[in-house]
Coordinates of C-alpha atoms and ligand atoms in Angstrom, one line a residue:
X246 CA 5.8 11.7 22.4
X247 CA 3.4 12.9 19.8
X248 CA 0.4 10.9 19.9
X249 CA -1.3 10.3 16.8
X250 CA -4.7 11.6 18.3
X251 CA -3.8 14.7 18.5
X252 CA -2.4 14.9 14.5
X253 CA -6.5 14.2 14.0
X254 CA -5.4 10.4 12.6
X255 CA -7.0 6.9 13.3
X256 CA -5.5 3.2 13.8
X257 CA -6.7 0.5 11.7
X258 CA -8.9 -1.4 13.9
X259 CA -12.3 -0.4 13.2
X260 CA -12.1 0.5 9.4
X261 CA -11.0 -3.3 9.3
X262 CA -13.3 -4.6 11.1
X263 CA -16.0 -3.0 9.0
X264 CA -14.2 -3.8 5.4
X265 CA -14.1 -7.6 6.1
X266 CA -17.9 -7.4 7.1
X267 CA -18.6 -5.0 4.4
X268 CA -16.7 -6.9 1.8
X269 CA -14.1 -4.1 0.5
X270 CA -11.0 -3.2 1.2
X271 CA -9.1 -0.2 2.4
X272 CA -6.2 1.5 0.0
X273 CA -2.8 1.9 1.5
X274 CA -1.3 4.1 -1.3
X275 CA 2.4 4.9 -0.5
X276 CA 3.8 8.8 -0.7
X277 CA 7.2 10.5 -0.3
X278 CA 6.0 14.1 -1.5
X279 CA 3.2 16.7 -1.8
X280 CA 1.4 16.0 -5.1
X281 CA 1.2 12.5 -4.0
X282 CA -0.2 13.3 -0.6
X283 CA -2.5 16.0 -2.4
X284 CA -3.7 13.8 -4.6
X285 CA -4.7 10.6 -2.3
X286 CA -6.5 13.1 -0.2
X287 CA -8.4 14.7 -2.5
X288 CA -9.2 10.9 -4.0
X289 CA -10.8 10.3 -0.9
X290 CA -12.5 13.0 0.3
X291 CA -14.1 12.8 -2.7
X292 CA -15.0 9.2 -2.8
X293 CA -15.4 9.3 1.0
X294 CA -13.3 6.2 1.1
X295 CA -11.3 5.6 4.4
X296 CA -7.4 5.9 3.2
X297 CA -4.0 4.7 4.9
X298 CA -1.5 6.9 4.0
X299 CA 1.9 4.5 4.1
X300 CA 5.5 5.7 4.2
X301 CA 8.3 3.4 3.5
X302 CA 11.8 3.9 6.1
X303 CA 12.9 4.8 2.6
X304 CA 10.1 7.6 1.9
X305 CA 10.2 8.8 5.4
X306 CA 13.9 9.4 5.1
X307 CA 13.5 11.3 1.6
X308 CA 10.6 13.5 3.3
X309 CA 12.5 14.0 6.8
X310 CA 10.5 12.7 9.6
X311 CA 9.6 15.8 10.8
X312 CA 7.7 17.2 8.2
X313 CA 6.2 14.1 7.2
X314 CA 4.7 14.2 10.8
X315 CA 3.3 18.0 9.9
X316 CA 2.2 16.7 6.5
X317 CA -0.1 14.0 7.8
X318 CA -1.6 16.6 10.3
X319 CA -1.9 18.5 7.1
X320 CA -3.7 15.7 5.1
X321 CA -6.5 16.1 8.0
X322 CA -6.8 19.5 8.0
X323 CA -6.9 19.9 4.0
X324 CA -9.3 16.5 4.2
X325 CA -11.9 18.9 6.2
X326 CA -11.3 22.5 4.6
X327 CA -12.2 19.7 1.4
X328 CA -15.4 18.7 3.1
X329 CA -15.0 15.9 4.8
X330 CA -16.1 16.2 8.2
X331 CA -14.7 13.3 9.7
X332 CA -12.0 12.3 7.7
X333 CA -10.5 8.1 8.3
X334 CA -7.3 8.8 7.8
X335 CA -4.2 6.3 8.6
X336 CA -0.7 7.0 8.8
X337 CA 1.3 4.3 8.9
X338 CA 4.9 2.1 8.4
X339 CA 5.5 0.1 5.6
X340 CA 7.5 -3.0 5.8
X341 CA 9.5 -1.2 9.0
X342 CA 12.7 -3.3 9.9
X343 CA 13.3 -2.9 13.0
X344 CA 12.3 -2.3 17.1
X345 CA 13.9 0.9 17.1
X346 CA 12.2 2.7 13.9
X347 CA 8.8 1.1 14.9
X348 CA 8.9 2.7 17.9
X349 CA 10.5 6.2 16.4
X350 CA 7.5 6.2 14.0
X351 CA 4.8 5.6 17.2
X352 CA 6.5 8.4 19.5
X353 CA 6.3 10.4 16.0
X354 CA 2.3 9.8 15.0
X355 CA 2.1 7.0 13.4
X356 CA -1.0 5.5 14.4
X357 CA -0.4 2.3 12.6
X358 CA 3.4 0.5 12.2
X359 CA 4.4 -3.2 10.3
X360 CA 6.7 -4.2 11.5
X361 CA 8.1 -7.0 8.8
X362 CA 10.1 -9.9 10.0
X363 CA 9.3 -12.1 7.1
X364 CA 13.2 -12.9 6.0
X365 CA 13.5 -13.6 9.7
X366 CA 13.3 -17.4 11.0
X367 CA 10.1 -18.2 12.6
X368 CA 10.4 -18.0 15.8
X369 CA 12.5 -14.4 15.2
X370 CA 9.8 -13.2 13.6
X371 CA 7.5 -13.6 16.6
X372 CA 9.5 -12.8 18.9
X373 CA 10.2 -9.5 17.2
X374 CA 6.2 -9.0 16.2
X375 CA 5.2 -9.6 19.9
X376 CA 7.8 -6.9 21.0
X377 CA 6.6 -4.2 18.8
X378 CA 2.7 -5.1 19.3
X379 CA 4.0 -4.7 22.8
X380 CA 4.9 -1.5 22.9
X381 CA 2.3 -0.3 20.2
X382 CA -0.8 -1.5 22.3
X383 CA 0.0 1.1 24.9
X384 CA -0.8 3.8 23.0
X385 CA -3.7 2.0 20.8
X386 CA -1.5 1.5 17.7
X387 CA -1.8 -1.0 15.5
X388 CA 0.4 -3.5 14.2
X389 CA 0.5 -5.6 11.0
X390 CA 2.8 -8.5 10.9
X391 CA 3.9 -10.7 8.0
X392 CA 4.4 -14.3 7.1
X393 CA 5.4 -15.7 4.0
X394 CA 8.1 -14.0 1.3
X395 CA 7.2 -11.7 -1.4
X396 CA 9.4 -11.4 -4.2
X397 CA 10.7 -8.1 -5.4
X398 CA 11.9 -5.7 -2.5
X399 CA 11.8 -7.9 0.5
X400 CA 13.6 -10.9 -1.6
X401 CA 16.8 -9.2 -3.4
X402 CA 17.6 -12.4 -4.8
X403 CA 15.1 -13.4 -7.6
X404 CA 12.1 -11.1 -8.9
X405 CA 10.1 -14.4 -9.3
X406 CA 11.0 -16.1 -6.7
X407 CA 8.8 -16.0 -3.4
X408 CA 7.8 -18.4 0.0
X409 CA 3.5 -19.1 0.2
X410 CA 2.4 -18.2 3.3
X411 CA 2.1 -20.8 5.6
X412 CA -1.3 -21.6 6.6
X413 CA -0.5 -23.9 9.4
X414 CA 1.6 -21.2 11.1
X415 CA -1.0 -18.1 10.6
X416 CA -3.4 -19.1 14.2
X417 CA 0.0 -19.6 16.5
X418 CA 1.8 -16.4 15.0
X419 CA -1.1 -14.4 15.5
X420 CA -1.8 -15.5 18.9
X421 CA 1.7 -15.0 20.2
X422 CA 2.3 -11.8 18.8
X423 CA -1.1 -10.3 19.2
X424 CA -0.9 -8.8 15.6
X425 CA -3.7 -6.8 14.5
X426 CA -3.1 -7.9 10.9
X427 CA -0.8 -10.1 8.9
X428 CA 0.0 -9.8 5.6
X429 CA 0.5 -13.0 3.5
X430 CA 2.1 -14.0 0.6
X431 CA 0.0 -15.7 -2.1
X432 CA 2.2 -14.8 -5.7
X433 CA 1.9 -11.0 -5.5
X434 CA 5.2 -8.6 -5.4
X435 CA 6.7 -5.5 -5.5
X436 CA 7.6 -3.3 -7.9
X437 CA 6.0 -3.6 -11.9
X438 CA 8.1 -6.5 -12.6
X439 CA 5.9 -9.2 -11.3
X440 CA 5.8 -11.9 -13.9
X441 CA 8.1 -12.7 -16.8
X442 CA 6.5 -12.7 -20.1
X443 CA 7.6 -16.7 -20.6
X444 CA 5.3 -17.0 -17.2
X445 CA 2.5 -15.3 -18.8
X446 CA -0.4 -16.8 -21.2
X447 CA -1.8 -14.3 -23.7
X448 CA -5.6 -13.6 -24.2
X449 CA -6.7 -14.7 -27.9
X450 CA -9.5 -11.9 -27.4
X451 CA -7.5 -8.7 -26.5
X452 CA -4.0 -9.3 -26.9
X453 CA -3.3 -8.7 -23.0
X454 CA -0.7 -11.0 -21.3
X455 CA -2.4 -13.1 -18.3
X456 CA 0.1 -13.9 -15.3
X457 CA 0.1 -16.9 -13.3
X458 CA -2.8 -17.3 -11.5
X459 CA -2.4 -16.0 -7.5
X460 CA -2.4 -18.7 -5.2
X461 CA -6.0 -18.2 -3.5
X462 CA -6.0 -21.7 -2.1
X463 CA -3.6 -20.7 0.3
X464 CA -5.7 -17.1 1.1
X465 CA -8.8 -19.7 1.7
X466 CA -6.9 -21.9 3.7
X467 CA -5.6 -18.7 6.0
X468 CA -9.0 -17.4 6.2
X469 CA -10.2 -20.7 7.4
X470 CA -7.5 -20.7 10.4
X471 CA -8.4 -17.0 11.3
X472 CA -12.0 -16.3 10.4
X473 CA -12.6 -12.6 9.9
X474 CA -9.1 -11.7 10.7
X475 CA -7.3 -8.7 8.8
X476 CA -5.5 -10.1 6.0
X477 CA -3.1 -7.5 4.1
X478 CA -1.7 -7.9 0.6
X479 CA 1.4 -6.0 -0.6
X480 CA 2.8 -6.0 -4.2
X481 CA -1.2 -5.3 -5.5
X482 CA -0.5 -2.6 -8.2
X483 CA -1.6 -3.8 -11.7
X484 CA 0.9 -1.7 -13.8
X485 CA -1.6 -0.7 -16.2
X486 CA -0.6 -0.6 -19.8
X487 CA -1.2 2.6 -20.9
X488 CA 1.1 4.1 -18.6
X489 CA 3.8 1.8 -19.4
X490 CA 3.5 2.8 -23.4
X491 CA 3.2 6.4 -22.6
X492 CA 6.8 6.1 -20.7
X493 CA 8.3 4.2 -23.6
X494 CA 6.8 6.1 -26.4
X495 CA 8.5 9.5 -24.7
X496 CA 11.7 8.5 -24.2
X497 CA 11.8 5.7 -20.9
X498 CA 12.6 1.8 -21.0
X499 CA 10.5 -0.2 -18.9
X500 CA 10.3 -3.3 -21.4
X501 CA 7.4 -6.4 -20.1
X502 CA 6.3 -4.3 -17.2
X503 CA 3.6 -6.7 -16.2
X504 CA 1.2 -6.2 -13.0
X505 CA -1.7 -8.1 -11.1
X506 CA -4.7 -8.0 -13.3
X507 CA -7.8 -5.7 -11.3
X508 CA -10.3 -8.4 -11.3
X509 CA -8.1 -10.8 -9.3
X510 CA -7.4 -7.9 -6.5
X511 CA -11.5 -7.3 -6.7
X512 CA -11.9 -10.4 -5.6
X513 CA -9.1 -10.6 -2.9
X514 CA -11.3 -6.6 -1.6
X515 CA -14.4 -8.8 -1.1
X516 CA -12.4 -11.5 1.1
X517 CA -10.8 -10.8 4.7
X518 CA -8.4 -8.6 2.6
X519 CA -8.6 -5.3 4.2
X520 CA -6.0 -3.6 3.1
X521 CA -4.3 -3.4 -0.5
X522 CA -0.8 -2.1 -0.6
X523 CA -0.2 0.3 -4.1
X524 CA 2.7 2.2 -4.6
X525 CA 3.9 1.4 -8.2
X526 CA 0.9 2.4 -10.1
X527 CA 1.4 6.5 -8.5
X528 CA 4.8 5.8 -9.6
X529 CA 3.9 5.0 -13.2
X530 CA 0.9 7.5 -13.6
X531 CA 3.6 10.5 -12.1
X532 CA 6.4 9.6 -14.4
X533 CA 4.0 8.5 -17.9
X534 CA 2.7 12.4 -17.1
X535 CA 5.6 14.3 -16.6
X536 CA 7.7 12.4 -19.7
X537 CA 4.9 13.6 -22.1
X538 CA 5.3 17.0 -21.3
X539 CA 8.9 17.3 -20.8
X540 CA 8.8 15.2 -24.7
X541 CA 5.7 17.5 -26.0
X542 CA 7.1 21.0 -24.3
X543 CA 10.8 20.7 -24.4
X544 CA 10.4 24.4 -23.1
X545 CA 8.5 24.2 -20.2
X546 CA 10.8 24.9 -16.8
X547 CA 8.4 25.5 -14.4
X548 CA 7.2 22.4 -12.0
X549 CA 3.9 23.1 -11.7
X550 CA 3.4 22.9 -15.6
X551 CA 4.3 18.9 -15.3
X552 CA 3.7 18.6 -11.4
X553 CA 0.1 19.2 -11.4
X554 CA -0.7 17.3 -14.5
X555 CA 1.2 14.3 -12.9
X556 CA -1.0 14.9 -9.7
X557 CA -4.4 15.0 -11.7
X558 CA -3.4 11.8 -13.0
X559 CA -2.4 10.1 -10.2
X560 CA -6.0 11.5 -8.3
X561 CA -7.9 9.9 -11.5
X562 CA -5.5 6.7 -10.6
X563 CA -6.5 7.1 -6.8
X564 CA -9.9 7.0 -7.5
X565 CA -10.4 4.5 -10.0
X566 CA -8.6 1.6 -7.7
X567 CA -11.1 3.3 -4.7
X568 CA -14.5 3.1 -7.1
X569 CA -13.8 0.0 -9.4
X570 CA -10.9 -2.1 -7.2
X571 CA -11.8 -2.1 -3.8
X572 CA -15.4 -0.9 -3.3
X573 CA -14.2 2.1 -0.6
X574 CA -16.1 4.8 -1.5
X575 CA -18.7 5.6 0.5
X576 CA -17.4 4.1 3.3
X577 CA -16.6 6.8 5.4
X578 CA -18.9 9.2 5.3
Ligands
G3H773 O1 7.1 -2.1 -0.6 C1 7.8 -1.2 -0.9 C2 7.2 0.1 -1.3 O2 6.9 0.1 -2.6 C3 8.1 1.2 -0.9 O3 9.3 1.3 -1.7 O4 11.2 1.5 -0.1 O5 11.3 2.3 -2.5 O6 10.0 3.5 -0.8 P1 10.5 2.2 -1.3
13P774 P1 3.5 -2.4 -5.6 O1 5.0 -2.3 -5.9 O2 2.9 -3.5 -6.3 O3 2.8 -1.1 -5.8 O4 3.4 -2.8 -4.0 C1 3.6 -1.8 -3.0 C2 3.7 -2.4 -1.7 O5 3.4 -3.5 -1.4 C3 4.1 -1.5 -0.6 O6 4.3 -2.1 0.6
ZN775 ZN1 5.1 -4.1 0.5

């Protein structure tokens, strides 16, 4: 058992607790490799925003378990050789799947797990909740459960096609499981195909395609079940545009990427969201980076040369959604 209190990591509780009073919300930025994890860390240190670093089964099979238990103790380590003294630091599950690799991840230090039983029918879903909160508890790890259905990764069928949360079920799931957060579906989802074009209006003023409108009725009508409980929202990353025509213009084909406009995820930060889930805006920035300098030095070989421009972009990324989205930094001082 390798307790994630002794890696130098912290659960979720109390950063929470202090975003919903403080009306921010914490960044859960997934990684799979160094310059990702090099660059959240130095995003935060320098902003001094508390940070959850979160690892997909997927990304934690690409990075082998192992070392991705060593590179979190790492992030700590180079968090306080940077100057952070008492770095808030989270490692923890993204939508895990099952018992088993919830509990593989908290005998591994993990100090936070979700454990995502979403597709599952209700009554599944707690029962499978309650039995990982179960076994997390005893070692003060923290659990995030979900309800609702994104589109995207956790519905294969349709990119557009999701389940609302249901607010009359958020007080009983989250009393019978004992869940220390929930996420919820209100229109977001994965990946940077979120909307159609034919779903979108477009702004006579700029030019920009604006999605659907999110479905804050039903966030309200959650927080008004569970006042000043943790609500989490995946699928947040805003696919910003200048990425997307930097990968077209050298050579890539993402045609009508289209993403969750800031302001709307601003607003969600200063609500009982706590915790924004962003994974396909590193994704963009990393790959928009090193496609203009594979297309403007065809002769460069050496990783580094499109590596660590790819990382200085993504910590520029980092920080903007810590300064301008949630309202992080300076949080964790
Ligand atoms: O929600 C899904 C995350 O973006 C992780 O994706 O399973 O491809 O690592 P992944
Ligand atoms: P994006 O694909 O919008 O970055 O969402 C990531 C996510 O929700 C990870 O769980
Ligand atoms: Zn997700």
């Amino acid at each position: 058992m390798v307790s994630y209190k002794d890696l130098g990591l912290v659960n979720t509780r109390e950063m929470f607790a202090k975003a919903i009073k403080g009306g921010y919300a914490i960044p859960a930025f997934n990684f799979n490799n160094m310059e990702q994890l090099q660059a959240i860390i130095k995003a935060a240190t320098d902003e001094k925003s508390p940070v959850i670093l979160q690892v997909s089964k997927g990304a934690r099979n690409y990075a082998n378990a192992t070392l991705l238990r060593y590179m979190a103790q790492g992030a700590v380590a180079y968090a306080k050789e940077l100057g952070w003294e008492h770095p808030q630091i989270v490692l923890h599950l993204d939508h895990g799947d099952s018992f088993e690799l919830c509990k593989d991840c908290i005998d591994n230090g993990f100090s936070s797990v979700m454990i995502d039983g979403s597709h599952l029918p209700y009554e599944e879903n707690v029962a499978l909740t309650k039995k990982v909160v179960d076994y997390a508890h005893q070692y003060d790890v923290t659990v995030e459960g979900e309800l609702g259905v994104l589109a995207g990764v956790e519905d294969e069928v349709s990119s557009d096609h999701h389940t609302y949360t249901d607010p009359e079920e958020v007080i009983d799931f989250a009393t019978r499981t004992g869940c220390d957060s929930l996420a919820i579906s209100i229109g977001t989802s994965h990946g940077a195909y979120k909307f159609t074009p034919a779903q979108c209006t477009r702004d006579p003023k700029t030019g920009k395609l604006i999605p659907p409108p999110l479905a804050f009725e039903v966030l309200d009508a959650v927080m008004e079940k569970l006042p000043g409980f943790p609500i989490v929202l995946h699928g947040s990353s805003s696919v910003p545009q200048e990425y997307v025509d930097i990968i077209n213009a050298n050579g890539g084909k993402l045609p009508d990427a289209i993403g969750i406009p800031e302001e709307w995820l601003r607003k969600a930060a200063e609500s009982a969201v706590c915790k924004i889930n962003i994974d396909s805006d590193s994704r963009l920035a990393m790959t928009a980076t090193v496609r203009k300098v594979f297309n403007e030095k065809p002769g460069e070989f050496d990783p580094r040369k499109y590596l660590g421009p790819a990382r200085d972009e993504m910590e520029k990324l980092y920080k903007h959604k810590i300064v301008n989205v949630l309202g992080s930094n300076g949080k964790a001082e």
